[in-house]
PDB file of C-alpha atoms in Angstrom:
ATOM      1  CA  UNK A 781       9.259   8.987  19.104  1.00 45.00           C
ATOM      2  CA  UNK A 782       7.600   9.189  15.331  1.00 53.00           C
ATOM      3  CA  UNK A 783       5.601   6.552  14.502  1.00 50.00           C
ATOM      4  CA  UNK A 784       8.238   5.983  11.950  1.00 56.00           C
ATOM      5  CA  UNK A 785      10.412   4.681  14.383  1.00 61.00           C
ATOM      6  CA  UNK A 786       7.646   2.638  16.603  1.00 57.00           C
ATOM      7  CA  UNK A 787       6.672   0.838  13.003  1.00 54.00           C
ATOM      8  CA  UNK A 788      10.083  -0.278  13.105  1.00 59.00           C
ATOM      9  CA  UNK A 789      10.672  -1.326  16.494  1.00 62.00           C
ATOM     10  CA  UNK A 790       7.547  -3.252  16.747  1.00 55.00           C
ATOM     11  CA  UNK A 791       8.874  -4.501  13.535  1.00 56.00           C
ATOM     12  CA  UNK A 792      12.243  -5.612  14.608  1.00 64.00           C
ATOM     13  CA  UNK A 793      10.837  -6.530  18.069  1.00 60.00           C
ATOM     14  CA  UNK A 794       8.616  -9.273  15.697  1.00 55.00           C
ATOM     15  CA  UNK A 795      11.765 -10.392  13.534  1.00 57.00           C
ATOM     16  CA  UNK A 796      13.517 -11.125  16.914  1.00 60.00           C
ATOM     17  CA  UNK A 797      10.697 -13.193  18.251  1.00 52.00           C
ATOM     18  CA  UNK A 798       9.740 -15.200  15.663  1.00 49.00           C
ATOM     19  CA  UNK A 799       7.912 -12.639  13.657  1.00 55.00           C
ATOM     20  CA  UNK A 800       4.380 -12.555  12.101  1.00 68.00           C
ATOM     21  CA  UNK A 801       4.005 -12.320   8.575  1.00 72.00           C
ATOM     22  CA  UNK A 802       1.470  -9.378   8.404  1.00 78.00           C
ATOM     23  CA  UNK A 803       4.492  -7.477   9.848  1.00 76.00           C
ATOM     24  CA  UNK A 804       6.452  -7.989   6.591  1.00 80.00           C
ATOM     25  CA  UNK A 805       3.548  -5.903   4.837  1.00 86.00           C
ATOM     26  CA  UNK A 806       3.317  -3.393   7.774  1.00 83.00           C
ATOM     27  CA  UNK A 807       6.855  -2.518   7.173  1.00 81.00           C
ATOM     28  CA  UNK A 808       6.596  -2.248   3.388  1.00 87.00           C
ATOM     29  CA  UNK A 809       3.621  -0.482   3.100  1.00 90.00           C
ATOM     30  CA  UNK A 810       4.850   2.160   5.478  1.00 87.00           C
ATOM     31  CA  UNK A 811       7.685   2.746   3.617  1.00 88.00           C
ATOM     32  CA  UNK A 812       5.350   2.991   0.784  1.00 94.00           C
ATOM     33  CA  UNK A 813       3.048   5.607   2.488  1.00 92.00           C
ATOM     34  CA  UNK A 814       6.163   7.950   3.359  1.00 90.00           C
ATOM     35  CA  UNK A 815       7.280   7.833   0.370  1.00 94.00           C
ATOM     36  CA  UNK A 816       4.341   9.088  -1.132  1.00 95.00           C
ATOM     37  CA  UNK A 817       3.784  11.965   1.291  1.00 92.00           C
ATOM     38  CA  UNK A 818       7.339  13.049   1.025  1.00 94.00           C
ATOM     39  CA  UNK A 819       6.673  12.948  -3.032  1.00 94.00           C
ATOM     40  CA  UNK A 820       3.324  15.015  -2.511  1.00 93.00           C
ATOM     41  CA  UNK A 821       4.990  17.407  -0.663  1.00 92.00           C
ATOM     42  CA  UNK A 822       7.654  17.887  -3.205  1.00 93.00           C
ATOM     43  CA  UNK A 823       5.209  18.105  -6.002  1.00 90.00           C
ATOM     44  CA  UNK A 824       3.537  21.324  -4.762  1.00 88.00           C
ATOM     45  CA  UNK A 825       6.520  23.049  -4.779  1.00 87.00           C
ATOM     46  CA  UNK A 826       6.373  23.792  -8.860  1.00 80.00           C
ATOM     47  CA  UNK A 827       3.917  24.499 -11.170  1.00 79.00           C
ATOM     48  CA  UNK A 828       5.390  22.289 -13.610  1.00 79.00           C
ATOM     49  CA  UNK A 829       4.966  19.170 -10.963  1.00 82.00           C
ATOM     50  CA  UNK A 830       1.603  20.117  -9.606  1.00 82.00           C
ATOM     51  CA  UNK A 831      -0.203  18.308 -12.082  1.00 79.00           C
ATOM     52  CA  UNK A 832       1.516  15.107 -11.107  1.00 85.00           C
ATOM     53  CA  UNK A 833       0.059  15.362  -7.371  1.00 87.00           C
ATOM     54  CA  UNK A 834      -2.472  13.021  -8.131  1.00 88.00           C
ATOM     55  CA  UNK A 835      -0.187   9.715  -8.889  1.00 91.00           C
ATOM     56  CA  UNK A 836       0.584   9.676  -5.192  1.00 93.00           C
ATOM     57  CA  UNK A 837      -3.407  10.105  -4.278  1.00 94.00           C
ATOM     58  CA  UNK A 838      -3.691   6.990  -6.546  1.00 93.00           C
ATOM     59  CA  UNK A 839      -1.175   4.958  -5.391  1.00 95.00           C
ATOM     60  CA  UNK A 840      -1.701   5.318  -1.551  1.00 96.00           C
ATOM     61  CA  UNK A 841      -5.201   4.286  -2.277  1.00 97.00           C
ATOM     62  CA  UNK A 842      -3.926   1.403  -3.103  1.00 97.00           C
ATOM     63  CA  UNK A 843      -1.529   0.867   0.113  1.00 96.00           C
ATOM     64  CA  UNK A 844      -4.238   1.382   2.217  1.00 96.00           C
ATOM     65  CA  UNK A 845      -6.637  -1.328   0.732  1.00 97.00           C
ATOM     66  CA  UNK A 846      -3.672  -3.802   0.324  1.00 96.00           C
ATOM     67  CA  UNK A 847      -2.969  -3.517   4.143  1.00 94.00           C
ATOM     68  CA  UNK A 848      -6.442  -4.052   4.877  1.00 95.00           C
ATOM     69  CA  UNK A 849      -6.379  -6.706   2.964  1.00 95.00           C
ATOM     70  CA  UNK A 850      -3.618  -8.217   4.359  1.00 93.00           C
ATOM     71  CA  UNK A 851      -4.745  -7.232   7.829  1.00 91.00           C
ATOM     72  CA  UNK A 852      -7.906  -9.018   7.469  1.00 91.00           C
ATOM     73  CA  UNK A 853      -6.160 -12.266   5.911  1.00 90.00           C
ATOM     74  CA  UNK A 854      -3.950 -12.107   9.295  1.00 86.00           C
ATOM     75  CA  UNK A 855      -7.248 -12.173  11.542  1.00 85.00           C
ATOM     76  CA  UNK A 856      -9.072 -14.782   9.439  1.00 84.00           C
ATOM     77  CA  UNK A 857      -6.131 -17.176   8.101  1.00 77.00           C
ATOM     78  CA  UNK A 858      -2.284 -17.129   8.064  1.00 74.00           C
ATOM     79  CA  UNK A 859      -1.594 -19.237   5.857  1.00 80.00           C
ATOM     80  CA  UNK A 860      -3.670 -17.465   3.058  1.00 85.00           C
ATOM     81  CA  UNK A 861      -1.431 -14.432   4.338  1.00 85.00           C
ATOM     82  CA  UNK A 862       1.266 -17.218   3.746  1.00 83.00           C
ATOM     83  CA  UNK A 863       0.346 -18.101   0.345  1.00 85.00           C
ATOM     84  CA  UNK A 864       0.184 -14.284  -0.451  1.00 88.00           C
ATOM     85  CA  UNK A 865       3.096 -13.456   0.528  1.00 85.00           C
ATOM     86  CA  UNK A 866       4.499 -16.045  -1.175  1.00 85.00           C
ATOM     87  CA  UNK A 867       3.175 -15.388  -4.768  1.00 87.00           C
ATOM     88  CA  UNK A 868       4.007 -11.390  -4.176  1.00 87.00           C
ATOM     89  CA  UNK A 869       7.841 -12.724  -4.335  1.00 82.00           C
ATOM     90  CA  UNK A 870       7.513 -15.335  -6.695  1.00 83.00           C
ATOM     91  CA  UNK A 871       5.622 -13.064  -9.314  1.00 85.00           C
ATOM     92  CA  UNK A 872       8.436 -10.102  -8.903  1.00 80.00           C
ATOM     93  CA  UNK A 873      11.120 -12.419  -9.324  1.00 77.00           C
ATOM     94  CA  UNK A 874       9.460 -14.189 -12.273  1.00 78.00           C
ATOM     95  CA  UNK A 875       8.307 -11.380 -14.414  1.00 74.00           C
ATOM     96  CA  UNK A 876      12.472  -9.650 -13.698  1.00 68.00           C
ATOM     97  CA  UNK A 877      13.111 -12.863 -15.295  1.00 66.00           C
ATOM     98  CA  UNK A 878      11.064 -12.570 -18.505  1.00 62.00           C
ATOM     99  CA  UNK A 879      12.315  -9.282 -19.184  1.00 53.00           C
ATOM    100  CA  UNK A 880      16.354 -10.384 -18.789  1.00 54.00           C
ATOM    101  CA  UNK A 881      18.662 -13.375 -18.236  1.00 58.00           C
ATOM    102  CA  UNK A 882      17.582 -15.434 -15.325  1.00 59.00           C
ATOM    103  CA  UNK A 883      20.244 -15.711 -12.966  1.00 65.00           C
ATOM    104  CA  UNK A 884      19.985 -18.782 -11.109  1.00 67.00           C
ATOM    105  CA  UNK A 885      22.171 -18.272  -8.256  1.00 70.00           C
ATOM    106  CA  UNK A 886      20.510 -14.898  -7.196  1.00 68.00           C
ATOM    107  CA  UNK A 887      19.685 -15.338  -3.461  1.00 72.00           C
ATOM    108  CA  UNK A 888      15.722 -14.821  -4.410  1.00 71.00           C
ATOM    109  CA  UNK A 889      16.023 -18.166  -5.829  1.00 73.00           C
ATOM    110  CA  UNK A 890      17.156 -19.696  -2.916  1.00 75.00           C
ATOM    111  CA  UNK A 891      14.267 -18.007  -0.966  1.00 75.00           C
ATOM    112  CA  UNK A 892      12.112 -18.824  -3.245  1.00 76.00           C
ATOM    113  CA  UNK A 893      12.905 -22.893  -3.022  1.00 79.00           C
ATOM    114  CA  UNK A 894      12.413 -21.971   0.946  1.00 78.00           C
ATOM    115  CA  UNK A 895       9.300 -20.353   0.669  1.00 77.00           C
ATOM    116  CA  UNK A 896       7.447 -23.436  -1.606  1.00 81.00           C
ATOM    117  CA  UNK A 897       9.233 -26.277   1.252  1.00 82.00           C
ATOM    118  CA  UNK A 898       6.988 -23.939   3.515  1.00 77.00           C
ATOM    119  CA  UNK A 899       3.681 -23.909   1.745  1.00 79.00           C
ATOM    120  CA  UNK A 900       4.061 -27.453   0.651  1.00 83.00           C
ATOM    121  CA  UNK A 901       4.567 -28.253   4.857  1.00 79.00           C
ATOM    122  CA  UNK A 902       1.957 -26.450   5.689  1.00 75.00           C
ATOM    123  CA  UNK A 903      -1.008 -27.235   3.120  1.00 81.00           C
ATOM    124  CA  UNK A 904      -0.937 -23.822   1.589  1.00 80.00           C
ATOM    125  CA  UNK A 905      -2.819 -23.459  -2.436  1.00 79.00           C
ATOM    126  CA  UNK A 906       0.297 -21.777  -3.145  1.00 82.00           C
ATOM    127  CA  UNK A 907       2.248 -23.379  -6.003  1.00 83.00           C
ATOM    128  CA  UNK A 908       5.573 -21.919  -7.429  1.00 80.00           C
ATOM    129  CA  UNK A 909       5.405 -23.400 -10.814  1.00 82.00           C
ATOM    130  CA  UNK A 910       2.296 -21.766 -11.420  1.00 85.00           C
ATOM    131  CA  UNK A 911       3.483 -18.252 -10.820  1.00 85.00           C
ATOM    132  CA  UNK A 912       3.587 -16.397 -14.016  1.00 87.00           C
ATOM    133  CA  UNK A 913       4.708 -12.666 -14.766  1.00 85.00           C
ATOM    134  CA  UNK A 914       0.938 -11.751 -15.022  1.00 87.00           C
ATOM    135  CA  UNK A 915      -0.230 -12.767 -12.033  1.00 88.00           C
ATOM    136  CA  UNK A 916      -1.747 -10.957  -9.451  1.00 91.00           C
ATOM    137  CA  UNK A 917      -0.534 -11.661  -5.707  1.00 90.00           C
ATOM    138  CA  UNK A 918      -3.664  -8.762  -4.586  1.00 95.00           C
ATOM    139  CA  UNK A 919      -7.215  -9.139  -5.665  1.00 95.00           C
ATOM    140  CA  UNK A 920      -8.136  -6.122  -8.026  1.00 95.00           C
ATOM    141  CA  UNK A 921      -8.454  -2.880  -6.915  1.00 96.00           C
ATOM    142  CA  UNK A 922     -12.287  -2.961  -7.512  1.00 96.00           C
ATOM    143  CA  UNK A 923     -12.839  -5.814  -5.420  1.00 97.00           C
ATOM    144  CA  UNK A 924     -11.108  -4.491  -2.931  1.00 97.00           C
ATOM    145  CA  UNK A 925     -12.963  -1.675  -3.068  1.00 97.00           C
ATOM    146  CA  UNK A 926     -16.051  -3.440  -2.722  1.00 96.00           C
ATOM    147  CA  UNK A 927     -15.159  -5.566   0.610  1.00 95.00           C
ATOM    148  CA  UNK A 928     -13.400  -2.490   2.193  1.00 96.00           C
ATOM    149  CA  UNK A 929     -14.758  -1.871   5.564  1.00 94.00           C
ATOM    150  CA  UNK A 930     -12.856   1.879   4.829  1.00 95.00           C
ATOM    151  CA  UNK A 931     -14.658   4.831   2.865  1.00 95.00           C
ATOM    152  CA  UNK A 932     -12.932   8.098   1.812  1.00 95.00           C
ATOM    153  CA  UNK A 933     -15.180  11.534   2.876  1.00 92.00           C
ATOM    154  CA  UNK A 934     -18.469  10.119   1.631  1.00 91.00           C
ATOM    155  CA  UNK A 935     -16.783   7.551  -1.100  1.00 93.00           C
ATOM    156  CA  UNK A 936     -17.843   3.489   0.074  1.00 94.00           C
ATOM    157  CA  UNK A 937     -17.800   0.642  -1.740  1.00 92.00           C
ATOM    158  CA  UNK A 938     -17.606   0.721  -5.590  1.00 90.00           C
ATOM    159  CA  UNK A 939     -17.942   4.630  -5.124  1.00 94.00           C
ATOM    160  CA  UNK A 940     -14.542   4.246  -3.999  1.00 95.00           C
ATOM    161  CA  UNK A 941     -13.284   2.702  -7.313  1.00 94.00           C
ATOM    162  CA  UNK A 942     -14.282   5.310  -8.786  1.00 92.00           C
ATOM    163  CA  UNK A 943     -12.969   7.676  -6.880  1.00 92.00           C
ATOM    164  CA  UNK A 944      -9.348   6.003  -7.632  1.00 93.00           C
ATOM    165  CA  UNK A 945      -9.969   5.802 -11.168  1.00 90.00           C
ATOM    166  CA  UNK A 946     -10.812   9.350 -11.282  1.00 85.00           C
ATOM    167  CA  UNK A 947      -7.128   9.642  -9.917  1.00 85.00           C
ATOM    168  CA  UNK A 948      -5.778   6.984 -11.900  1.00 84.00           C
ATOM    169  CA  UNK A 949      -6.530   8.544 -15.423  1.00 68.00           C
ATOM    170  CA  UNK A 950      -3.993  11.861 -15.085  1.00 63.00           C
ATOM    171  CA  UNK A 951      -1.100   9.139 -14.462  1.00 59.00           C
ATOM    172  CA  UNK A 952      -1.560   7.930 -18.453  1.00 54.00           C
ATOM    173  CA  UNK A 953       0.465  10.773 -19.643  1.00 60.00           C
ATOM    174  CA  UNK A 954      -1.601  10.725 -22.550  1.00 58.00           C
ATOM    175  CA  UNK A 955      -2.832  13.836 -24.847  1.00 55.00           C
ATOM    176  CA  UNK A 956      -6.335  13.835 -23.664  1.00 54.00           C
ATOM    177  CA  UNK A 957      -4.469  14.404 -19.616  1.00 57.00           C
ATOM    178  CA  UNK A 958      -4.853  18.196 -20.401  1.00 59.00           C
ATOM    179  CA  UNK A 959      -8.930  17.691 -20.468  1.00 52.00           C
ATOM    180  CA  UNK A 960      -8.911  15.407 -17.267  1.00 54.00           C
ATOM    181  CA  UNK A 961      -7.560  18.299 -15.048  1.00 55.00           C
ATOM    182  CA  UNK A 962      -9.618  21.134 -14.310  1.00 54.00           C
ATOM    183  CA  UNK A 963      -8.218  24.575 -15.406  1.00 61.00           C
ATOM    184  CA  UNK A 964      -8.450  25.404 -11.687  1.00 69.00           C
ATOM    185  CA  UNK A 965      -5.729  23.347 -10.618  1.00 75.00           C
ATOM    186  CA  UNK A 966      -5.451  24.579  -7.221  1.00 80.00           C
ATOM    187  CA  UNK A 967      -8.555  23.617  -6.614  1.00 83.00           C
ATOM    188  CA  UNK A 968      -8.236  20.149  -7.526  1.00 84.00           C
ATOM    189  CA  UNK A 969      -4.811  20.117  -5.362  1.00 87.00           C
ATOM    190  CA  UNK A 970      -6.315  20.831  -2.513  1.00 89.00           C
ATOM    191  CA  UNK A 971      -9.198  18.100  -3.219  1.00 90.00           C
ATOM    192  CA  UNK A 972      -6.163  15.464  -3.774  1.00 90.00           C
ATOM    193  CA  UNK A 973      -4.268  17.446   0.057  1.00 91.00           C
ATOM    194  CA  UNK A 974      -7.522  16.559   1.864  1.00 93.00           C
ATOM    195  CA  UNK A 975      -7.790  12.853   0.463  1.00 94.00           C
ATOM    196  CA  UNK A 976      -4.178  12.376   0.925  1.00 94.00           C
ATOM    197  CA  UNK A 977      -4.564  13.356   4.336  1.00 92.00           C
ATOM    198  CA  UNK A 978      -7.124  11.380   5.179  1.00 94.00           C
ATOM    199  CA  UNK A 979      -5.782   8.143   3.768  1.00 94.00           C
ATOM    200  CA  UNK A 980      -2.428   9.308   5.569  1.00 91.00           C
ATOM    201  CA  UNK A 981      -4.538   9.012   8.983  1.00 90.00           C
ATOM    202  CA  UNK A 982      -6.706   6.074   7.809  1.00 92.00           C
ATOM    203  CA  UNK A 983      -3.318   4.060   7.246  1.00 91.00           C
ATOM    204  CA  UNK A 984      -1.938   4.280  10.500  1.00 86.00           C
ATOM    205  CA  UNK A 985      -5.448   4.091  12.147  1.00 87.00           C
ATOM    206  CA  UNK A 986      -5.489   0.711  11.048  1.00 88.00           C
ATOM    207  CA  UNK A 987      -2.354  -0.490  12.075  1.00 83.00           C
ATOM    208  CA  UNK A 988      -2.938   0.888  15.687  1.00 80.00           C
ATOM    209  CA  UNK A 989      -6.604  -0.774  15.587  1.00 81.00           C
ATOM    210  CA  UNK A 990      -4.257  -4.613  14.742  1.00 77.00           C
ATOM    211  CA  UNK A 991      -3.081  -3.734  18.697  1.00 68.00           C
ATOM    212  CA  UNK A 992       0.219  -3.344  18.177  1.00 57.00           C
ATOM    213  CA  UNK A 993       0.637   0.302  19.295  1.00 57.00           C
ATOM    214  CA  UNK A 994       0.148   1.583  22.651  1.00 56.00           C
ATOM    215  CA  UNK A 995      -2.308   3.716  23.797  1.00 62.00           C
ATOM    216  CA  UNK A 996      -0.426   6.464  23.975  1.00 60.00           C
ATOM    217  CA  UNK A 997      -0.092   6.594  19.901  1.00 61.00           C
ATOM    218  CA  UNK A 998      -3.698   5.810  19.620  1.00 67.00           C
ATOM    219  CA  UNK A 999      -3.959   9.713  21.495  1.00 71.00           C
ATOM    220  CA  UNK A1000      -1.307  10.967  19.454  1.00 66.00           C
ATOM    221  CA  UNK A1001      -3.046   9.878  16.482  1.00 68.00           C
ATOM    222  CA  UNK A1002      -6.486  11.045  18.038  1.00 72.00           C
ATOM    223  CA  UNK A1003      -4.711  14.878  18.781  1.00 72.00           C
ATOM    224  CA  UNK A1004      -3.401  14.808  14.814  1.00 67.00           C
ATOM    225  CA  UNK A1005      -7.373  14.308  13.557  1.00 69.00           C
ATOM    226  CA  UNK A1006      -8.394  16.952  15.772  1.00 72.00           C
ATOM    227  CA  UNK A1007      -5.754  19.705  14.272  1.00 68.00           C
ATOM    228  CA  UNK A1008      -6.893  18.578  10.733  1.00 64.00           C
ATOM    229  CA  UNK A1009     -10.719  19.448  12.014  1.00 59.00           C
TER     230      UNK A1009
END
């Protein structure tokens, strides 16, 4: 069985049971993190798309430090993972209603009114009247960068950052892209393969490490790293 279809039955297995919230995330994010590698992959298969290879370096930075994050908020507290989760919905449906007609009666309205009975029972800082399009459910990308227990090849800390901001600046699709890419671009490619990779592994590393897997996907995972070298 993939580890595709473990995610979800220790997902569904959770929704059956009672669930835990972290789970929510888990599911998302590995959606998210498929997505992306299926994107990579069909990237390199132009040479009018390779340039765009980097986007999905950038953004599954980003999955990987928001499910730390919301790893670590499980361990510590749930209901800060409560209150997050709560103000990641809110803030989506608020901002899709500053940019058209609110409709009322949508059912993320209804889930909404659900969600602030919750945090109002049980003590949570969340408050839905506060939620505005502009705010941010996840701390910034730097700070999570600088709490992250996670490096990337040598890359720690706030060297991190800067190693996603060196991938963030080719997504601008701005006239001064042409200079950020090196005229050896399949050289860079294979830079942005090995990082990929290694986030790829990194990601489900740390969902195996939350003891939710058994240990026979912790020696799957273990035979994949090997392979890579």
């Amino acid at each position: 069985e993939s580890f595709s279809g473990q995610i979800q039955a220790v997902v569904e297995r959770h929704k059956i049971e009672g669930g835990n919230l972290e789970y929510v995330y888990v599911e998302h994010f590995h959606k998210e993190i498929h997505g992306l590698s299926m994107l990579f992959q069909y990237l390199l298969e132009g040479e009018e798309n390779k340039k765009y290879v980097f986007f999905p370096v950038r953004a599954s930075i980003e999955v990987l430090l928001y499910l730390e994050h919301v790893l670590k908020l499980a361990r510590l507290n749930n209901n800060e993972l409560l209150s997050l989760l709560s103000v990641d919905l809110a803030q989506s449906a608020v901002a899709v209603n500053a940019a058209t007609f609110p409709n009322e009666n949508h059912q993320i309205h209804t889930t909404l009114k659900k969600i602030d009975v919750a945090n109002k029972i049980l003590g949570t800082d969340f408050e839905l009247s506060k939620i505005k399009p502009s705010t941010k459910p996840f701390p910034a990308v730097s700070s999570l960068c600088d709490t992250s227990q996670l490096c990337l090849k040598d890359s720690c800390g706030s060297a991190m950052y800067h190693l996603y901001r060196a991938y963030s600046e080719s997504n601008h699709l701005r006239l001064g892209n042409e200079y950020s890419i090196s005229n050896d671009i399949d050289i860079d490619i294979c830079w942005a393969l090995e990082y990929f990779i290694e986030i790829y592994i990194k990601f489900y590393e740390q969902i195996l490490t939350a003891g939710s897997f058994s240990q026979e996907f912790k020696e799957r995972l273990t035979l994949i790293k090997q392979s890579l070298g």
